[in-house]
PDB file of C-alpha atoms in Angstrom:
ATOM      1  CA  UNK A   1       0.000   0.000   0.000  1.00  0.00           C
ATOM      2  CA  UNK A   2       1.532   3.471  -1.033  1.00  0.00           C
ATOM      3  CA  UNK A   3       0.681   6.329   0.650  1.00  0.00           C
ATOM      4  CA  UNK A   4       1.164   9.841  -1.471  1.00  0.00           C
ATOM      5  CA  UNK A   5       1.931  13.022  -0.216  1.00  0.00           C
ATOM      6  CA  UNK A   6       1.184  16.404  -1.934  1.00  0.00           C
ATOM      7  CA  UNK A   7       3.096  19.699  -0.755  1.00  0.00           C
ATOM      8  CA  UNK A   8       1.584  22.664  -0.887  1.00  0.00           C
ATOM      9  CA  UNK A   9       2.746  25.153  -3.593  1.00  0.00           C
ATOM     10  CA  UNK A  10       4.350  27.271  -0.330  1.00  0.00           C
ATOM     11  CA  UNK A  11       6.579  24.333   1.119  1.00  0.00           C
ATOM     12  CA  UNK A  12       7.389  22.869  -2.473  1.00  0.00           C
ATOM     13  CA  UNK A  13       9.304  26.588  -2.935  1.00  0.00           C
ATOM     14  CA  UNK A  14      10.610  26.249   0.418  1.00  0.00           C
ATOM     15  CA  UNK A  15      11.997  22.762  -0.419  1.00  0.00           C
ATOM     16  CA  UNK A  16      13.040  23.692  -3.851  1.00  0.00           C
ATOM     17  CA  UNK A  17      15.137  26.842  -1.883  1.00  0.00           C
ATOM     18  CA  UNK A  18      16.609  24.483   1.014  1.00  0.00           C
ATOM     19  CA  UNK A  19      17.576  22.115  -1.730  1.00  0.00           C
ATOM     20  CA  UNK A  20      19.210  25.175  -3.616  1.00  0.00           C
ATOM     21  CA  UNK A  21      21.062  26.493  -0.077  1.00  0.00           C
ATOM     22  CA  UNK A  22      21.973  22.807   1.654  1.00  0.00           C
ATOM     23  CA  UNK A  23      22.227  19.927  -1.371  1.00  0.00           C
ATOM     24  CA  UNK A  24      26.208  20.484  -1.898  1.00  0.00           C
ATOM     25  CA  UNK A  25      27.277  20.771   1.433  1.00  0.00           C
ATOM     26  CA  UNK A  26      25.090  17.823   2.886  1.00  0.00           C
ATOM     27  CA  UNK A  27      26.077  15.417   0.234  1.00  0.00           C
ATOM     28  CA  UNK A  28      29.829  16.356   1.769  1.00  0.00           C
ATOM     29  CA  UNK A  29      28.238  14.958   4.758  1.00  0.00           C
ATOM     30  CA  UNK A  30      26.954  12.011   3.514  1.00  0.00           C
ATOM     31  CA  UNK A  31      30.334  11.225   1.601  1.00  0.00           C
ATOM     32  CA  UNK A  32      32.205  11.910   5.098  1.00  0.00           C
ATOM     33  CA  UNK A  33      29.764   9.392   7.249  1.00  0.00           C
ATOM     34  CA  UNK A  34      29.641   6.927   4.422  1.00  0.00           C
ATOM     35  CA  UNK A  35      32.839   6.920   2.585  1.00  0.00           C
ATOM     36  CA  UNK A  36      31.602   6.828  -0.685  1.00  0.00           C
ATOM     37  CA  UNK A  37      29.973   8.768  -3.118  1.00  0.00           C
ATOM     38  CA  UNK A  38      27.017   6.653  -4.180  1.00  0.00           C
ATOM     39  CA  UNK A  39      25.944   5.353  -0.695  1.00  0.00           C
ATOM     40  CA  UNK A  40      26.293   8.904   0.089  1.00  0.00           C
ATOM     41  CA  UNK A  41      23.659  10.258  -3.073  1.00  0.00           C
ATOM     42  CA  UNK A  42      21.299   7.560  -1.751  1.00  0.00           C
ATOM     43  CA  UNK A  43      21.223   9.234   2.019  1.00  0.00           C
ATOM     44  CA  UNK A  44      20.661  12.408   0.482  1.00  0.00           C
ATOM     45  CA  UNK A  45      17.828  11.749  -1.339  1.00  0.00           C
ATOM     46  CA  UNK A  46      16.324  10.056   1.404  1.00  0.00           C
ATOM     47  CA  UNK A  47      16.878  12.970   3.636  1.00  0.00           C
ATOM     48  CA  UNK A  48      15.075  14.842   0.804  1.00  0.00           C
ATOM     49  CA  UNK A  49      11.750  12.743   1.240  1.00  0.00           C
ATOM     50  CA  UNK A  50      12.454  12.509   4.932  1.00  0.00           C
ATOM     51  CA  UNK A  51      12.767  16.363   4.774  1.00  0.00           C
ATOM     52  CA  UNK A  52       9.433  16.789   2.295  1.00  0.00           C
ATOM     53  CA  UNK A  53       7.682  15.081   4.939  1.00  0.00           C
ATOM     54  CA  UNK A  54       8.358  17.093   7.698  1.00  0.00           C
ATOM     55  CA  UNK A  55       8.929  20.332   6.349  1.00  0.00           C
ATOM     56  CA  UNK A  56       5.547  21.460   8.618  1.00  0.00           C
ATOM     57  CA  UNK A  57       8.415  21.321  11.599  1.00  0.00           C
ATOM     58  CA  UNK A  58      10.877  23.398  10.643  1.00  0.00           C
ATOM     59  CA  UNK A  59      10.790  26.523  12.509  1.00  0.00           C
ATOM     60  CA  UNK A  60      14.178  28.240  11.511  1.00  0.00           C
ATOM     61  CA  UNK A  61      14.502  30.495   8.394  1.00  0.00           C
ATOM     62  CA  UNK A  62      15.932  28.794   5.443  1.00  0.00           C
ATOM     63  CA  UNK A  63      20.166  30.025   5.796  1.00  0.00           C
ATOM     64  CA  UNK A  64      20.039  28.386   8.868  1.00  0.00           C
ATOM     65  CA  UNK A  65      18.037  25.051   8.030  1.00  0.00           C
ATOM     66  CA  UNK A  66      21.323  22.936   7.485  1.00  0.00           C
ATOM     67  CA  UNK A  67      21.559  21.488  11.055  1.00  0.00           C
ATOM     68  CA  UNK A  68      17.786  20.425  10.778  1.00  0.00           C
ATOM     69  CA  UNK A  69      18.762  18.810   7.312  1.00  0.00           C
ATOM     70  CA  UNK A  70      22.096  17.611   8.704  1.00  0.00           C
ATOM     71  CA  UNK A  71      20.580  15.399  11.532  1.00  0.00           C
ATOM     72  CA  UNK A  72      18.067  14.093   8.865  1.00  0.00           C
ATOM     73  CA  UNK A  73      21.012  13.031   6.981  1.00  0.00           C
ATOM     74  CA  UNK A  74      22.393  11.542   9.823  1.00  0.00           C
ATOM     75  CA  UNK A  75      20.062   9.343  10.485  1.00  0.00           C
ATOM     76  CA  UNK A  76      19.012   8.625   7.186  1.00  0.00           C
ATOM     77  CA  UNK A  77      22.760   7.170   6.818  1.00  0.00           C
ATOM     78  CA  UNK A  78      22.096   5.258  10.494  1.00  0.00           C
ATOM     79  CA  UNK A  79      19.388   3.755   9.120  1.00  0.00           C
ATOM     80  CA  UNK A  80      20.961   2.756   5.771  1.00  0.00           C
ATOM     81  CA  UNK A  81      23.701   0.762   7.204  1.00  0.00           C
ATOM     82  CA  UNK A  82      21.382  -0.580  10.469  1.00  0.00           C
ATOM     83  CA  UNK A  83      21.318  -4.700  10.050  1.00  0.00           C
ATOM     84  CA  UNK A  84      18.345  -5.606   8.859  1.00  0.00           C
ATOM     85  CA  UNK A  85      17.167  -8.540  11.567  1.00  0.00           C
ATOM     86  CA  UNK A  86      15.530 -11.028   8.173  1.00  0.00           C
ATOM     87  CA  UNK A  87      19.388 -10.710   7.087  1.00  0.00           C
ATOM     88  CA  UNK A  88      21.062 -12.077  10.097  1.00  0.00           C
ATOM     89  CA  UNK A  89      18.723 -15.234  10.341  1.00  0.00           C
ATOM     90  CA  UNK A  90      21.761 -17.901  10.693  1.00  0.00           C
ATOM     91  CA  UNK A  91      21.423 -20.693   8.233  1.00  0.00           C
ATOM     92  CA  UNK A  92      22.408 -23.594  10.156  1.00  0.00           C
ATOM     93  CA  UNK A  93      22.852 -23.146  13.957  1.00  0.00           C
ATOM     94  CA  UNK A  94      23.317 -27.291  14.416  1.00  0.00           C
ATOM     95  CA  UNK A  95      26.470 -27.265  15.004  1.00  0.00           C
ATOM     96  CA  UNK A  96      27.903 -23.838  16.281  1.00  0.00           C
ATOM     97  CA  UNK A  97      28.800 -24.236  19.933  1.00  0.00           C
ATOM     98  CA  UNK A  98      29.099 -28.060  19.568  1.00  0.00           C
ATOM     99  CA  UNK A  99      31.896 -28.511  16.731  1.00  0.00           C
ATOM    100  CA  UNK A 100      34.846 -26.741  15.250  1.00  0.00           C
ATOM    101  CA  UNK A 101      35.004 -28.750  12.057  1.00  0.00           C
ATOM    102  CA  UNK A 102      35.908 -26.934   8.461  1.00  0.00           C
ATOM    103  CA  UNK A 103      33.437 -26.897   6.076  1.00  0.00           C
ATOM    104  CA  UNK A 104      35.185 -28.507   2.621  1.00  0.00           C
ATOM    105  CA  UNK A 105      37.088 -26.034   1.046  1.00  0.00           C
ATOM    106  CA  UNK A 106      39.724 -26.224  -1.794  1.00  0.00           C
ATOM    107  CA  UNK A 107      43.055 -27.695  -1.269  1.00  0.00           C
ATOM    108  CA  UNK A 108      44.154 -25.010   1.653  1.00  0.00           C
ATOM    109  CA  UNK A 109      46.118 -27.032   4.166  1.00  0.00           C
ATOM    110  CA  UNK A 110      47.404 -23.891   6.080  1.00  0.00           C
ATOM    111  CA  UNK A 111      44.598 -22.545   6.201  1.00  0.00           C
ATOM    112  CA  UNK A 112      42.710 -25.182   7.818  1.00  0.00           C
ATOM    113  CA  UNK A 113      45.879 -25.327  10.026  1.00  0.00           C
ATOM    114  CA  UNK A 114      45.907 -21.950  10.891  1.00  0.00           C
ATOM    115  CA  UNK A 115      41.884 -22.190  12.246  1.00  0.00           C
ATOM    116  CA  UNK A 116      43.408 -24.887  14.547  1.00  0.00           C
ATOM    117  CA  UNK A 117      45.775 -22.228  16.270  1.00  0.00           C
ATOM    118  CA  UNK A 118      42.383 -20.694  17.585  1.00  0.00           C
ATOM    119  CA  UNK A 119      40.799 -20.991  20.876  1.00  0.00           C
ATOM    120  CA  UNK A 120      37.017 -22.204  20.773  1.00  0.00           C
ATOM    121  CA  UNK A 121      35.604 -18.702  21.660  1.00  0.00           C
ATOM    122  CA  UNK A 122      37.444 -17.174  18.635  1.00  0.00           C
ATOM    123  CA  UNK A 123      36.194 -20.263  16.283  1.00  0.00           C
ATOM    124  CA  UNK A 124      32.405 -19.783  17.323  1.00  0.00           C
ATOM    125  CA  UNK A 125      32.937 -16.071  16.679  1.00  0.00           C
ATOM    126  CA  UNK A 126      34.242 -16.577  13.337  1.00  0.00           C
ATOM    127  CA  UNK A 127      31.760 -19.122  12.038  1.00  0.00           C
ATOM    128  CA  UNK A 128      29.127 -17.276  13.007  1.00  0.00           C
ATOM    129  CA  UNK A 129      30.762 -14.356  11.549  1.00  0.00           C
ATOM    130  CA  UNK A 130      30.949 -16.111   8.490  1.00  0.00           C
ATOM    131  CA  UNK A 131      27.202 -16.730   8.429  1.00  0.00           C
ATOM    132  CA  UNK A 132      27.018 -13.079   8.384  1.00  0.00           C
ATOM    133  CA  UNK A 133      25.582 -12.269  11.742  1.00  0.00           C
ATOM    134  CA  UNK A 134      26.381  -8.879  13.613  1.00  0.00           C
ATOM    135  CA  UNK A 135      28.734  -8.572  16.644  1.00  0.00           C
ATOM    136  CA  UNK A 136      25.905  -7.862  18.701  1.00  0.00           C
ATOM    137  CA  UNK A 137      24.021 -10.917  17.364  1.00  0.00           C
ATOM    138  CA  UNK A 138      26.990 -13.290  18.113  1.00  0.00           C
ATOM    139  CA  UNK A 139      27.389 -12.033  21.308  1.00  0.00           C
ATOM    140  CA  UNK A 140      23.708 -12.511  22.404  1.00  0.00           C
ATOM    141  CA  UNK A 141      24.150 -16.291  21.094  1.00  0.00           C
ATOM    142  CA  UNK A 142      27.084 -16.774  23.015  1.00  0.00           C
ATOM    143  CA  UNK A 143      25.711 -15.081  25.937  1.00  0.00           C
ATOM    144  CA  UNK A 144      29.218 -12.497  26.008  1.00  0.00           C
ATOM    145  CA  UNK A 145      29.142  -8.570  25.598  1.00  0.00           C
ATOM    146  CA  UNK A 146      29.874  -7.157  22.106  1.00  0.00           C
ATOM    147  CA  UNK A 147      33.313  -5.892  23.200  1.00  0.00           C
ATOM    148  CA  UNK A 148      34.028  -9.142  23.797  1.00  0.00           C
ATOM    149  CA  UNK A 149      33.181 -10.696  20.446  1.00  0.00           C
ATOM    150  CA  UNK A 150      35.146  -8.127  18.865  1.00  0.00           C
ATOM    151  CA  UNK A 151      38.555  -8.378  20.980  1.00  0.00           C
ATOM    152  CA  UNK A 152      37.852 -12.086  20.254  1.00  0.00           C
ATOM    153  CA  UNK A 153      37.599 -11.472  16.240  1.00  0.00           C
ATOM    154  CA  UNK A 154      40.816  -9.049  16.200  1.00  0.00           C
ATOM    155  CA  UNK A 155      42.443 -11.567  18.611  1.00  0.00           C
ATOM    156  CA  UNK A 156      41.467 -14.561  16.151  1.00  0.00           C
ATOM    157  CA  UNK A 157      42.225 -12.475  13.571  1.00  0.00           C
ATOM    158  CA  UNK A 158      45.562 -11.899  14.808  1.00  0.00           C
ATOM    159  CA  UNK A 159      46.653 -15.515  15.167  1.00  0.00           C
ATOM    160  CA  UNK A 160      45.508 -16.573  11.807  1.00  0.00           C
ATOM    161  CA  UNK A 161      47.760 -13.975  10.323  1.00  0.00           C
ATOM    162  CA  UNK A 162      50.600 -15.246  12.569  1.00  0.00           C
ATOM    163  CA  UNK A 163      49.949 -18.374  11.798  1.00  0.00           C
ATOM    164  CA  UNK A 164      49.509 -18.295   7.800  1.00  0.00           C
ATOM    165  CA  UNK A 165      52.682 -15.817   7.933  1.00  0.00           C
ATOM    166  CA  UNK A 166      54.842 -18.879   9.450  1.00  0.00           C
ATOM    167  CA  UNK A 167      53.278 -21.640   7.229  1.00  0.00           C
ATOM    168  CA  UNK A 168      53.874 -19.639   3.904  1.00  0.00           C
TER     169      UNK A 168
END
């Protein structure tokens, strides 16, 4: 269901004159909180809309509008790189906490040696890592703060790299 929204001829100027003022200087914003240009175009035309839709709250003259527009941006670039929950549903949780077995990959002996160097906690973290779940999600699985998942991923992270470095 789409729901349409018509601005009056007064805030459609208005917008039209903020977008005039603000456009260059908050897609500078967006490039410096996303670090790159296209994610960046997208967050500004969402703060756009986001801005057409709540023009009827913007109390400051139009030279001074930017901060308004800049914390729309802000979020608008929050929400675009938020984890969608549908996209961190695990596929296979079976064997997580229970087994640190390899799935079959292509002739890599020191690789599959190096993920031996690692203590449990740092496999779990990476498998589910590699299932694409957040640090937040893997630590509410494991039951352990998100610090701790993360100084367990650079930790693990570490090791492999000492480890591959000494087998190649």
């Amino acid at each position: 269901m789409t729901t349409s929204y018509v601005l009056s001829p007064e805030a459609a100027d208005r917008l039209d004159r903020l977008f005039r003022l603000h456009n260059t200087r908050l897609l500078g914003f967006a490039v410096s909180r996303t670090r790159d240009h296209a994610a960046a175009e997208d967050v500004v035309s969402e703060t756009w809309l986001r801005a057409a839709l709540s023009l009827h709250q913007l109390r400051a003259d139009d030279n001074r509008a930017y901060g308004w527009l800049r914390s729309i941006a802000f979020r608008a670039a929050v929400d675009r790189y938020r984890p969608r929950s549908a996209s961190e549903t695990p596929e296979d949780w079976s064997d997580v906490l229970t087994s640190r077995a390899l799935p079959p990959a292509p002739a890599a002996e020191d690789d599959a040696l190096a993920y031996e160097d690692l203590t449990d906690c740092q496999a779990i973290v990476f498998k589910l890592k590699a299932q694409g779940l957040s640090d937040l999600r893997i630590a509410q699985r494991i039951g352990r703060s998100e610090t701790a998942v993360r100084k367990r991923k650079h930790a693990g992270a570490r090791r492999l790299r000492a480890s591959l470095a000494l087998a190649g």
